[in-house]
Amino acid sequence: MKFNTQHRPSENTNRTGIRKFLSFKRWFCKSFLSMK
């Protein structure tokens, strides 16, 4: 995967961050429900 710094790198990192956050939220919800 080639990282292009000229093509809005902030947007790229933001998108990946959102994806990570969503996956983390899903895992958190799963663990929380299993705890109940």
Short mmCIF file of N, CA and C in Angstrom, two decimals:
data_model
loop_
_atom_site.label_atom_id
_atom_site.label_comp_id
_atom_site.label_asym_id
_atom_site.label_seq_id
_atom_site.Cartn_x
_atom_site.Cartn_y
_atom_site.Cartn_z
N MET A 1 0.84 -1.20 0.00
CA MET A 1 0.00 0.00 0.00
C MET A 1 0.88 1.25 0.00
N LYS A 2 0.71 2.09 -1.00
CA LYS A 2 1.52 3.31 -1.10
C LYS A 2 0.78 4.47 -0.46
N PHE A 3 1.47 5.14 0.48
CA PHE A 3 0.83 6.25 1.17
C PHE A 3 1.14 7.55 0.43
N ASN A 4 0.11 8.21 -0.08
CA ASN A 4 0.29 9.45 -0.82
C ASN A 4 0.05 10.63 0.11
N THR A 5 1.09 11.41 0.39
CA THR A 5 0.94 12.54 1.32
C THR A 5 0.30 13.72 0.63
N GLN A 6 0.32 13.73 -0.70
CA GLN A 6 -0.23 14.88 -1.43
C GLN A 6 -1.76 14.80 -1.52
N HIS A 7 -2.30 13.60 -1.29
CA HIS A 7 -3.75 13.43 -1.47
C HIS A 7 -4.47 13.43 -0.12
N ARG A 8 -4.51 14.56 0.54
CA ARG A 8 -5.21 14.76 1.81
C ARG A 8 -4.96 13.61 2.78
N PRO A 9 -3.83 13.58 3.43
CA PRO A 9 -3.52 12.50 4.38
C PRO A 9 -4.40 12.57 5.64
N SER A 10 -4.78 13.78 6.02
CA SER A 10 -5.60 13.93 7.22
C SER A 10 -6.94 13.21 7.04
N GLU A 11 -7.52 13.32 5.86
CA GLU A 11 -8.82 12.69 5.61
C GLU A 11 -8.67 11.17 5.69
N ASN A 12 -7.55 10.67 5.14
CA ASN A 12 -7.31 9.23 5.17
C ASN A 12 -7.21 8.73 6.60
N THR A 13 -6.40 9.41 7.40
CA THR A 13 -6.22 8.98 8.79
C THR A 13 -7.53 9.09 9.55
N ASN A 14 -8.30 10.13 9.25
CA ASN A 14 -9.57 10.32 9.94
C ASN A 14 -10.52 9.16 9.63
N ARG A 15 -10.54 8.75 8.38
CA ARG A 15 -11.43 7.65 7.98
C ARG A 15 -11.03 6.37 8.72
N THR A 16 -9.74 6.10 8.74
CA THR A 16 -9.27 4.87 9.41
C THR A 16 -9.58 4.95 10.90
N GLY A 17 -9.44 6.15 11.47
CA GLY A 17 -9.72 6.31 12.90
C GLY A 17 -11.18 6.02 13.20
N ILE A 18 -12.05 6.50 12.32
CA ILE A 18 -13.49 6.27 12.51
C ILE A 18 -13.79 4.77 12.44
N ARG A 19 -13.13 4.10 11.47
CA ARG A 19 -13.36 2.66 11.33
C ARG A 19 -12.92 1.93 12.60
N LYS A 20 -11.74 2.33 13.11
CA LYS A 20 -11.23 1.70 14.33
C LYS A 20 -12.18 1.95 15.48
N PHE A 21 -12.68 3.19 15.57
CA PHE A 21 -13.59 3.54 16.66
C PHE A 21 -14.86 2.71 16.58
N LEU A 22 -15.40 2.52 15.36
CA LEU A 22 -16.63 1.74 15.20
C LEU A 22 -16.40 0.30 15.62
N SER A 23 -15.28 -0.26 15.20
CA SER A 23 -14.99 -1.65 15.56
C SER A 23 -14.83 -1.77 17.07
N PHE A 24 -14.18 -0.78 17.69
CA PHE A 24 -13.99 -0.80 19.14
C PHE A 24 -15.34 -0.71 19.85
N LYS A 25 -16.21 0.16 19.32
CA LYS A 25 -17.53 0.33 19.93
C LYS A 25 -18.32 -0.99 19.84
N ARG A 26 -18.20 -1.66 18.68
CA ARG A 26 -18.93 -2.91 18.51
C ARG A 26 -18.43 -3.94 19.54
N TRP A 27 -17.09 -4.01 19.69
CA TRP A 27 -16.51 -4.96 20.63
C TRP A 27 -16.94 -4.61 22.05
N PHE A 28 -16.95 -3.31 22.38
CA PHE A 28 -17.34 -2.87 23.72
C PHE A 28 -18.78 -3.27 24.01
N CYS A 29 -19.65 -3.06 23.03
CA CYS A 29 -21.07 -3.41 23.22
C CYS A 29 -21.20 -4.91 23.45
N LYS A 30 -20.44 -5.70 22.67
CA LYS A 30 -20.52 -7.16 22.81
C LYS A 30 -20.09 -7.56 24.21
N SER A 31 -18.96 -7.04 24.67
CA SER A 31 -18.45 -7.41 25.99
C SER A 31 -19.43 -6.94 27.08
N PHE A 32 -20.00 -5.76 26.89
CA PHE A 32 -20.93 -5.23 27.89
C PHE A 32 -22.17 -6.13 27.99
N LEU A 33 -22.69 -6.55 26.83
CA LEU A 33 -23.89 -7.39 26.84
C LEU A 33 -23.58 -8.74 27.47
N SER A 34 -22.40 -9.27 27.19
CA SER A 34 -22.03 -10.58 27.74
C SER A 34 -21.86 -10.47 29.26
N MET A 35 -21.43 -9.31 29.74
CA MET A 35 -21.25 -9.11 31.17
C MET A 35 -22.59 -9.11 31.90
N LYS A 36 -23.60 -8.55 31.29
CA LYS A 36 -24.92 -8.45 31.94
C LYS A 36 -25.48 -9.84 32.25
#
